[in-house]
XYZ file of C-alpha atoms in Angstrom:
657
model
C 45.764 12.062 21.900
C 45.165 15.808 22.146
C 47.435 18.480 20.650
C 47.364 22.278 20.699
C 46.265 23.381 17.240
C 44.035 26.137 15.770
C 40.257 26.083 15.879
C 38.558 25.201 12.644
C 35.279 24.123 11.052
C 35.101 20.558 9.732
C 34.379 19.913 6.065
C 31.009 18.305 6.646
C 29.499 21.375 8.332
C 26.872 23.103 6.196
C 27.595 26.692 7.217
C 30.705 28.671 6.373
C 32.420 30.551 9.166
C 35.512 32.690 8.878
C 38.361 33.212 11.274
C 38.808 36.667 12.812
C 41.355 38.978 11.161
C 43.782 38.336 14.004
C 43.745 34.556 13.414
C 47.236 33.057 13.803
C 47.947 29.403 12.937
C 50.334 29.187 15.852
C 47.636 30.044 18.401
C 47.021 27.148 20.755
C 43.739 25.270 20.935
C 42.591 21.704 21.100
C 42.244 19.302 18.178
C 41.382 15.620 18.357
C 42.648 12.535 16.615
C 40.319 10.113 14.799
C 38.583 7.961 17.389
C 38.165 4.192 17.257
C 34.681 2.919 18.171
C 34.148 0.288 20.800
C 34.339 -3.074 19.085
C 31.057 -4.996 18.981
C 30.769 -8.746 19.027
C 29.331 -10.427 15.946
C 25.948 -11.195 17.511
C 25.329 -7.610 18.584
C 26.531 -6.212 15.263
C 24.292 -8.594 13.314
C 21.310 -7.804 15.567
C 21.810 -4.048 15.209
C 22.057 -4.340 11.419
C 18.940 -6.494 11.270
C 17.003 -4.093 13.496
C 18.024 -1.060 11.457
C 17.147 -2.782 8.170
C 13.713 -4.115 9.079
C 12.663 -2.231 12.222
C 14.165 1.224 11.729
C 10.932 2.833 12.965
C 11.195 0.907 16.268
C 7.543 -0.099 16.404
C 8.141 -2.254 19.506
C 9.195 0.755 21.617
C 5.599 1.538 22.579
C 5.136 -1.940 24.092
C 7.824 -1.472 26.742
C 6.731 -1.483 30.389
C 3.119 -2.309 29.459
C 0.915 -4.946 31.058
C -0.089 -8.085 29.151
C -3.641 -6.905 28.516
C -2.419 -3.497 27.350
C 0.071 -5.132 24.982
C -2.735 -7.299 23.572
C -4.964 -4.278 22.946
C -2.088 -2.335 21.403
C -1.309 -5.290 19.130
C -4.972 -5.504 18.142
C -5.031 -1.774 17.371
C -1.865 -2.169 15.331
C -3.425 -4.844 13.113
C -6.886 -3.246 13.134
C -6.579 0.552 13.458
C -10.382 0.746 13.571
C -10.121 -0.116 17.294
C -7.948 2.961 17.778
C -9.764 5.680 15.837
C -13.163 4.081 16.535
C -12.940 5.068 20.205
C -13.071 8.760 19.345
C -15.536 8.476 16.464
C -18.559 10.763 16.695
C -21.502 12.124 14.730
C -19.556 15.125 13.485
C -16.970 12.866 11.838
C -19.698 10.649 10.423
C -21.282 13.618 8.644
C -18.013 14.285 6.820
C -17.558 10.593 6.001
C -21.171 10.256 4.804
C -20.869 13.146 2.344
C -17.466 11.928 1.133
C -18.660 8.329 0.817
C -21.743 9.250 -1.208
C -19.633 11.493 -3.429
C -16.994 8.865 -4.264
C -19.748 6.244 -4.724
C -21.261 8.349 -7.502
C -17.822 8.410 -9.114
C -16.815 4.795 -8.575
C -19.912 3.007 -9.914
C -19.559 4.067 -13.567
C -15.760 3.825 -13.327
C -15.927 0.274 -11.959
C -18.107 -0.871 -14.844
C -15.654 0.673 -17.304
C -12.503 -0.606 -15.574
C -13.825 -4.173 -15.581
C -13.849 -3.943 -19.372
C -10.148 -2.995 -19.279
C -9.541 -6.222 -17.373
C -11.707 -8.134 -19.926
C -14.200 -9.044 -17.202
C -17.968 -8.664 -16.959
C -19.194 -5.358 -15.437
C -20.362 -6.842 -12.149
C -16.803 -7.830 -11.184
C -15.797 -4.188 -11.094
C -18.673 -3.482 -8.703
C -17.822 -6.546 -6.596
C -14.302 -5.150 -6.200
C -15.678 -1.915 -4.734
C -17.797 -3.746 -2.157
C -15.716 -6.255 -0.167
C -12.144 -4.803 -0.381
C -13.112 -1.331 0.951
C -14.741 -2.955 3.995
C -11.578 -4.923 4.796
C -9.427 -1.850 4.297
C -11.649 0.275 6.536
C -10.845 -2.084 9.420
C -7.142 -2.625 8.703
C -5.927 0.430 6.757
C -4.192 3.385 8.373
C -4.953 6.026 5.711
C -7.951 8.271 6.408
C -8.242 9.488 2.834
C -7.518 6.689 0.394
C -10.504 5.351 -1.602
C -10.309 1.666 -2.461
C -11.439 -0.046 -5.639
C -10.364 -1.065 -9.157
C -8.068 1.390 -10.941
C -7.390 1.921 -14.620
C -3.682 1.074 -14.794
C -3.875 -2.151 -12.777
C -7.028 -3.206 -14.668
C -5.277 -2.695 -18.010
C -2.123 -4.459 -16.794
C -4.131 -7.396 -15.436
C -6.163 -7.714 -18.627
C -3.054 -7.515 -20.803
C -1.053 -10.083 -18.824
C -3.982 -12.515 -18.494
C -4.762 -12.245 -22.200
C -1.207 -13.423 -22.918
C -1.969 -16.585 -20.971
C -5.633 -17.280 -21.807
C -7.905 -15.781 -24.469
C -10.893 -14.304 -22.651
C -13.164 -14.831 -25.660
C -12.323 -18.501 -26.226
C -11.882 -19.618 -22.599
C -13.963 -17.241 -20.504
C -14.178 -19.491 -17.436
C -10.452 -20.259 -17.364
C -9.709 -16.559 -17.813
C -11.968 -15.676 -14.871
C -10.391 -18.335 -12.656
C -6.918 -17.106 -13.582
C -7.982 -13.548 -12.695
C -9.040 -14.695 -9.203
C -5.795 -16.684 -8.861
C -3.733 -13.645 -9.830
C -5.683 -11.530 -7.323
C -5.013 -14.103 -4.601
C -1.266 -14.097 -5.243
C -1.229 -10.304 -5.560
C -2.692 -10.155 -2.043
C -0.254 -12.744 -0.707
C 2.656 -10.765 -2.183
C 1.453 -7.479 -0.714
C 0.755 -8.923 2.739
C 4.064 -10.815 2.795
C 6.017 -7.653 1.977
C 4.269 -5.923 4.874
C 4.685 -8.736 7.414
C 8.347 -9.249 6.496
C 8.858 -5.469 6.469
C 10.206 -5.525 2.932
C 8.282 -2.472 1.805
C 11.501 -0.795 0.696
C 11.526 -3.147 -2.312
C 8.773 -1.166 -4.055
C 10.963 1.930 -3.853
C 13.317 0.461 -6.448
C 10.852 1.745 -9.040
C 11.878 5.387 -9.204
C 9.457 8.309 -9.203
C 10.527 9.229 -12.734
C 9.869 5.707 -14.017
C 6.435 5.699 -12.357
C 5.559 9.070 -13.943
C 6.503 7.734 -17.372
C 4.774 4.390 -16.884
C 1.563 5.973 -15.619
C 1.531 8.517 -18.442
C 2.084 5.825 -21.062
C -0.572 3.600 -19.516
C -3.021 6.525 -19.502
C -2.453 7.106 -23.242
C -2.864 3.388 -23.915
C -6.082 3.199 -21.875
C -7.515 6.259 -23.626
C -6.692 4.779 -27.048
C -8.360 1.501 -26.081
C -11.569 3.402 -25.328
C -11.823 4.629 -28.923
C -13.511 1.347 -29.844
C -16.372 2.300 -27.507
C -16.432 6.032 -28.233
C -16.424 5.435 -32.002
C -18.578 2.312 -31.942
C -15.998 0.032 -33.606
C -16.898 -3.647 -33.272
C -13.828 -5.279 -34.842
C -10.973 -3.732 -32.912
C -7.363 -4.853 -32.543
C -6.374 -6.802 -29.433
C -2.954 -5.140 -29.412
C -2.358 -2.116 -27.218
C 0.481 -0.297 -28.999
C -0.405 3.041 -30.579
C 0.489 1.976 -34.141
C -1.849 -1.048 -34.116
C -4.642 0.959 -32.458
C -4.395 3.807 -34.969
C -4.376 1.350 -37.874
C -7.511 -0.269 -36.438
C -9.213 3.110 -35.906
C -8.502 4.586 -39.332
C -8.916 1.268 -41.116
C -12.562 1.138 -40.043
C -13.406 4.814 -40.551
C -15.629 4.183 -43.587
C -17.490 1.103 -42.483
C -16.865 0.586 -38.762
C -17.704 3.894 -37.078
C -21.217 4.439 -35.779
C -22.187 8.126 -35.967
C -24.790 7.918 -33.199
C -22.162 6.400 -30.901
C -19.645 9.077 -31.889
C -22.141 11.835 -31.021
C -22.868 10.300 -27.602
C -19.204 9.650 -26.827
C -17.827 13.018 -27.919
C -20.672 15.050 -26.390
C -20.381 13.456 -22.955
C -16.570 13.460 -23.060
C -16.734 17.231 -23.591
C -19.197 17.490 -20.689
C -16.908 15.449 -18.392
C -13.813 17.460 -19.310
C -15.719 20.698 -18.707
C -16.788 19.416 -15.284
C -13.164 18.570 -14.436
C -12.077 22.025 -15.555
C -14.697 23.669 -13.323
C -13.597 21.577 -10.341
C -9.942 22.347 -10.965
C -10.468 26.079 -11.321
C -12.522 26.388 -8.144
C -11.983 23.881 -5.341
C -15.425 24.693 -3.884
C -16.941 22.959 -6.902
C -15.048 19.689 -6.347
C -18.397 17.895 -6.369
C -19.065 18.863 -9.999
C -16.482 16.470 -11.537
C -17.390 13.914 -8.851
C -21.065 13.632 -9.833
C -20.490 14.245 -13.553
C -19.837 10.541 -14.399
C -23.008 9.192 -12.781
C -24.986 12.114 -14.232
C -23.611 11.257 -17.672
C -24.561 7.604 -17.250
C -28.121 8.486 -16.247
C -28.586 10.951 -19.114
C -26.972 8.699 -21.727
C -28.978 5.674 -20.566
C -32.236 7.635 -20.748
C -31.313 8.933 -24.201
C -30.620 5.429 -25.553
C -33.753 3.996 -23.921
C -36.030 6.743 -25.262
C -34.576 6.838 -28.783
C -33.842 3.090 -28.905
C -30.427 3.992 -30.286
C -29.300 0.423 -29.557
C -31.372 -0.592 -32.602
C -29.200 1.817 -34.665
C -25.946 0.088 -33.747
C -25.136 1.840 -30.460
C -23.468 -0.786 -28.261
C -24.898 -1.032 -24.746
C -23.879 -2.740 -21.505
C -26.786 -5.191 -21.632
C -26.990 -7.521 -18.649
C -25.218 -6.883 -15.340
C -25.640 -9.771 -12.935
C -27.734 -8.792 -9.936
C -26.888 -9.702 -6.333
C -24.005 -9.802 -3.846
C -20.562 -11.226 -4.501
C -20.700 -15.014 -4.864
C -17.926 -17.130 -3.362
C -15.005 -17.783 -5.700
C -12.674 -19.760 -3.414
C -13.339 -22.912 -5.422
C -12.320 -21.103 -8.623
C -8.802 -20.208 -7.480
C -6.104 -22.464 -8.934
C -4.025 -24.024 -6.157
C -2.641 -26.832 -8.335
C -1.836 -27.323 -11.991
C -0.049 -25.225 -14.633
C -2.187 -22.129 -14.046
C -0.792 -21.654 -10.524
C 2.572 -20.435 -11.820
C 0.873 -18.211 -14.400
C -1.433 -16.708 -11.791
C 1.492 -16.177 -9.426
C 3.534 -14.365 -12.082
C 0.673 -12.069 -13.074
C -0.345 -11.506 -9.452
C 3.132 -10.481 -8.285
C 3.526 -7.906 -11.080
C 0.041 -6.418 -10.654
C 0.303 -6.525 -6.877
C 3.565 -4.589 -6.853
C 2.191 -1.900 -9.185
C -1.018 -1.629 -7.146
C 1.041 -1.409 -3.967
C 3.288 1.327 -5.357
C 0.283 3.384 -6.414
C -1.633 2.946 -3.152
C 1.290 3.720 -0.826
C 2.224 6.790 -2.886
C -1.384 8.055 -2.740
C -1.672 7.351 0.979
C 1.563 9.180 1.790
C 0.552 12.156 -0.351
C -2.680 12.767 1.549
C -1.143 11.874 4.918
C 1.385 14.658 4.346
C -1.426 17.092 3.514
C -3.217 16.285 6.776
C -0.011 15.959 8.800
C -0.294 12.397 10.086
C 2.011 9.396 9.806
C 1.332 6.492 7.473
C 2.932 3.115 8.168
C 3.847 1.709 4.749
C 4.255 -1.870 5.990
C 0.881 -1.755 7.767
C -0.694 -0.481 4.544
C 0.766 -3.409 2.641
C -0.719 -5.893 5.084
C -4.133 -4.207 4.800
C -4.026 -4.074 0.993
C -2.819 -7.668 0.795
C -5.470 -8.975 3.157
C -8.284 -7.230 1.289
C -7.100 -8.701 -2.026
C -6.776 -12.208 -0.586
C -10.329 -11.967 0.789
C -11.419 -10.289 -2.439
C -10.095 -13.166 -4.548
C -12.379 -15.497 -2.579
C -15.413 -13.261 -3.119
C -15.323 -12.736 -6.895
C -13.207 -9.560 -6.817
C -10.184 -8.741 -8.908
C -7.215 -6.640 -7.773
C -8.236 -3.483 -5.931
C -5.976 -0.701 -4.714
C -6.048 3.018 -3.966
C -7.501 5.233 -6.686
C -5.932 8.678 -6.985
C -8.966 10.356 -8.587
C -11.394 8.945 -6.013
C -8.984 9.580 -3.136
C -8.648 13.212 -4.222
C -12.430 13.575 -4.290
C -12.648 11.800 -0.931
C -10.128 14.247 0.520
C -11.832 17.352 -0.872
C -15.271 16.117 0.193
C -14.128 16.230 3.812
C -13.623 12.590 4.771
C -12.497 12.074 8.365
C -11.848 8.335 8.628
C -11.976 5.148 6.487
C -15.734 5.060 7.188
C -16.151 6.920 3.879
C -15.081 3.644 2.236
C -17.796 1.841 4.193
C -20.404 4.334 2.958
C -19.190 3.881 -0.618
C -19.266 0.094 -0.207
C -22.835 0.254 1.103
C -23.967 2.276 -1.917
C -22.265 -0.235 -4.231
C -24.074 -3.058 -2.418
C -27.431 -1.333 -2.923
C -26.527 -0.894 -6.571
C -25.777 -4.606 -6.915
C -29.002 -5.601 -5.165
C -31.398 -3.112 -6.741
C -30.078 -0.845 -9.462
C -28.031 -3.070 -11.829
C -30.968 -3.769 -14.197
C -31.188 -0.022 -14.861
C -27.745 -0.139 -16.508
C -29.059 -2.373 -19.293
C -29.331 0.488 -21.815
C -26.164 2.299 -20.711
C -24.090 2.875 -23.879
C -20.497 1.634 -23.878
C -19.535 4.997 -25.351
C -20.300 6.816 -22.098
C -18.169 4.327 -20.139
C -15.317 4.928 -22.585
C -15.716 8.700 -22.171
C -15.668 8.371 -18.372
C -12.448 6.328 -18.473
C -10.755 8.770 -20.880
C -11.632 11.725 -18.659
C -10.408 9.830 -15.589
C -6.999 8.797 -16.983
C -6.079 12.105 -18.627
C -4.833 13.424 -15.284
C -2.331 10.541 -15.127
C -0.346 12.205 -17.920
C 1.693 14.444 -15.635
C 3.629 16.534 -18.146
C 4.503 19.128 -15.477
C 6.316 16.453 -13.472
C 8.132 15.338 -16.640
C 9.342 18.907 -17.248
C 10.654 19.156 -13.672
C 12.377 15.773 -14.047
C 14.095 17.035 -17.220
C 15.342 20.139 -15.422
C 16.538 18.274 -12.345
C 18.012 14.985 -13.589
C 18.548 13.975 -17.220
C 19.069 10.324 -16.290
C 15.716 10.317 -14.517
C 14.168 11.855 -17.614
C 15.553 9.018 -19.748
C 13.930 6.543 -17.343
C 10.662 8.471 -17.537
C 10.603 8.616 -21.345
C 11.807 5.019 -21.674
C 8.866 3.779 -19.611
C 6.442 6.105 -21.415
C 7.425 5.143 -24.956
C 7.754 1.480 -23.976
C 4.101 1.397 -22.920
C 2.799 3.521 -25.808
C 4.724 1.912 -28.680
C 5.127 -1.657 -27.405
C 2.979 -2.896 -24.522
C 2.299 -2.371 -20.837
C 4.622 -5.265 -19.960
C 7.480 -3.881 -22.058
C 6.994 -0.423 -20.577
C 7.067 -1.852 -17.065
C 10.182 -3.878 -17.875
C 11.909 -0.767 -19.246
C 10.898 1.241 -16.160
C 12.337 -1.371 -13.793
C 15.454 -1.935 -15.927
C 16.337 1.758 -16.177
C 15.689 2.250 -12.438
C 18.119 -0.579 -11.635
C 20.582 0.670 -14.261
C 20.613 4.074 -12.580
C 21.284 2.499 -9.183
C 24.125 0.404 -10.640
C 25.588 3.445 -12.393
C 25.577 5.489 -9.201
C 27.087 2.630 -7.196
C 29.790 1.715 -9.723
C 30.679 5.284 -10.711
C 30.477 7.402 -7.553
C 31.298 11.091 -7.635
C 34.646 12.386 -6.531
C 35.660 16.018 -6.116
C 38.824 18.079 -5.938
C 38.828 20.293 -2.839
C 40.360 23.701 -2.256
C 40.616 26.122 0.655
C 38.110 28.981 0.990
C 40.289 32.062 1.635
C 40.273 33.278 5.228
C 38.911 29.991 6.600
C 39.985 26.450 7.354
C 37.124 25.112 5.220
C 37.790 22.978 2.152
C 35.183 22.677 -0.555
C 34.630 21.404 -4.100
C 36.521 23.719 -6.474
C 33.815 23.292 -9.135
C 31.142 24.517 -6.729
C 33.358 27.203 -5.186
C 35.657 28.678 -7.870
C 37.302 30.930 -5.262
C 38.616 27.901 -3.381
C 42.428 27.831 -3.607
C 44.572 24.757 -4.170
C 47.189 24.112 -1.489
C 50.712 24.082 -2.993
C 52.226 20.603 -3.014
C 48.976 19.002 -1.800
C 46.093 17.359 -3.677
C 42.827 16.960 -1.746
C 40.211 14.546 -3.142
C 36.824 13.770 -1.627
C 35.049 10.446 -2.293
C 31.267 10.868 -2.162
C 30.221 7.243 -1.720
C 30.830 4.033 0.139
C 33.733 2.052 -1.351
C 32.629 -1.453 -2.310
C 33.780 -4.188 -4.661
C 31.622 -2.674 -7.406
C 33.404 0.688 -7.407
C 36.728 0.205 -5.601
C 38.853 0.010 -8.773
C 37.102 3.037 -10.249
C 37.637 5.073 -7.059
C 41.357 4.201 -6.993
C 41.799 5.010 -10.688
C 39.810 8.253 -10.409
C 41.893 9.450 -7.462
C 45.076 8.693 -9.388
C 43.709 10.561 -12.392
C 43.014 13.613 -10.208
C 46.583 13.341 -8.917
C 48.086 13.024 -12.415
C 46.087 16.002 -13.679
C 47.255 18.149 -10.773
C 50.869 17.027 -11.232
C 50.751 18.027 -14.909
C 49.170 21.335 -13.984
C 51.794 22.038 -11.325
C 54.598 21.206 -13.744
C 53.136 23.419 -16.481
C 52.643 26.394 -14.137
C 55.935 25.989 -12.291
C 54.240 25.206 -8.955
C 55.788 23.072 -6.187
C 55.895 19.319 -6.796
C 53.047 17.287 -5.314
C 54.176 15.466 -2.158
C 50.882 14.764 -0.385
C 47.523 13.272 -1.360
C 44.692 13.815 1.143
C 41.600 11.653 0.704
C 38.589 13.219 2.470
C 36.479 10.255 3.666
C 33.636 11.950 5.546
C 31.032 10.836 2.957
C 32.409 7.251 2.868
C 29.833 5.515 5.035
C 31.224 1.994 4.560
C 34.031 0.019 2.975
C 34.485 -3.667 2.202
C 37.576 -5.825 1.663
C 37.765 -4.847 -2.030
C 37.732 -1.191 -0.997
C 40.514 -1.806 1.523
C 42.587 -3.570 -1.145
C 42.015 -0.564 -3.432
C 43.363 1.772 -0.721
C 46.344 -0.536 -0.211
C 47.080 -0.449 -3.952
C 46.706 3.335 -3.916
C 49.140 3.565 -0.989
C 51.708 1.382 -2.772
C 51.370 3.398 -5.975
C 51.921 6.650 -4.100
C 54.937 5.233 -2.262
C 56.589 4.491 -5.599
C 55.930 8.095 -6.650
C 57.264 9.479 -3.347
C 53.854 10.880 -2.381
C 52.394 10.486 1.085
C 48.778 9.280 1.482
C 46.732 10.922 4.242
C 43.174 9.891 5.134
C 40.843 12.521 6.567
C 37.931 11.827 8.915
C 37.056 8.189 8.191
C 33.814 7.245 9.941
C 33.518 4.758 12.787
C 32.690 1.759 10.586
C 35.418 2.631 8.085
C 38.182 3.243 10.632
C 37.259 0.032 12.471
C 37.650 -1.995 9.265
C 40.867 -0.215 8.319
C 42.217 -0.972 11.771
C 41.163 -4.644 11.585
C 42.929 -5.007 8.231
C 46.149 -3.424 9.650
C 45.999 -0.739 6.952
C 46.137 1.990 9.600
C 49.460 0.591 10.767
C 50.868 0.621 7.227
C 49.734 4.165 6.538
C 50.643 5.345 10.029
C 48.300 6.758 12.637
C 49.837 10.222 12.223
C 48.658 10.117 8.595
C 45.004 9.740 9.579
C 43.532 13.111 10.552
C 40.221 14.236 11.955
C 39.775 17.078 9.446
C 41.176 18.223 6.126
C 42.508 21.329 7.866
C 44.504 19.156 10.280
C 45.876 17.163 7.358
C 46.878 20.316 5.481
C 48.634 21.702 8.574
C 50.515 18.425 8.912
C 51.549 18.574 5.241
C 52.637 22.201 5.565
C 54.729 21.523 8.668
C 56.383 18.501 7.011
C 57.167 20.551 3.908
C 58.745 23.282 6.040
C 60.918 20.711 7.832
C 62.312 19.349 4.558
C 65.442 21.108 3.224
């Protein structure tokens, strides 16, 4: 099992070490053969795989050796983190949460009224959705910084998908019921993903696709607000940029209201200036936070004093006063609308989940604490299920409000409770004061809020790093802008899956060479100084070998071999007698992969070339052994390192006449 051979560094080590000048290949030292792992029975193997797939974070470890009462309390704290952080809550933390909560409340109230219009719902439903869901999240959520409520992208997506099923102008009640049904199923989807620990499913939507989708949605949302900023009454129901621009310029002579334009443009400039001030100096974070509510107050007073509504300026009019009424009886549990609500709810729920988890992880990293993605999904799902029964539509984490919450010094989810309390007071007392609020100011607030979603800096980085990712990003962006939100989302998902399939079916392979003065073998493209070993071709496979790529891997290895044979013949180098396949990166192999290696072995035998496998992992060598392929190749042709394989090839070549 052990032979005296030279020391060396294996190919998977990151650092490069060189042998001393006196290094002699004949010096004696130990080298090991490839080891075979202890064989597991099927039950244990299946259990280990299941545990690693769904419980990789080993959440049950903390419950070991605990009493029954302690386990109960720990379980309660797991489901309701408020019982954990609430024990150490104090007045100092409350001061931070109070300031943060009041700050995000001033931002959320005008945004909620505007976002409800994106969802084609009455203004009060936006406020309802910032009252109940934040309270549920405060008890169950694990993020200290995320601010809960309606968001622009999900509101637009919900409104667009529901409008395809029911016209909100012709069937307002059915549309509202379908919105609650979609919210219910969005919550069920989110909670189910968390309980079943399937949170990894949302990661199939790549970062690049999300950047493109969000940017496209932001442009679409901003374009939709032109009907309010310009005072256009007859506006297209389509969301693509061509239809919107035709509607805007087609009504320039008879549809624009100049008083509305003045209000909209003036306050949009004010809001953008406030954002610029806050961005330039972090100490003035509160300026862009209070700018929306300040704009609403000033614009409402202006319209009330000048009675601009009599001059064609569109206003909010009535906002229903009072707390959230029950809507359980309005949710469709039977009939044709159940399937429609389920379809819309799943799509919106997944997008809301992706956005919220990404936001939560971003701020958790900034404050250096861990965020449990599956726990977040359960919290978000529960709040939307409860929300659907209390006249709310889909709520999730808002990036703009969460950023303000973070900069305002929030300490715990209590800032959401403070915000929710302010929203409740607004619903009970203040809603009549919004009667004269012009729609133009709500449009300006939404435009200023979504502009930051167009992350062109991220797009530039994506272009520099990965062109395929950039295609996914631009595909999603242009799909949303020139077609619809649904098409853009479909393109984003399709390209993300296409990229996965491409990487799985066409894995990278590399030709390896020896770094002079060492026993290290590296990619000759990355290290041009790496020298080819005469009579030997060394190929590394950088992926698992499955049915989807096994034929490609075999053919690519043979192509490398053919190219090197032609090169050797042209340059008068020794004939190729050995092919070494470096298998360190091959984490797994299936029966198709084994058949591909068998075919490769047979092909090489016909060409009088010996196949040598280098450093197959435990799973791979176990499967090769079970299939008897190791016996066919020969155990002496399976080496622990490339250096061992090369030494074997060299010694065999020297023995031949």
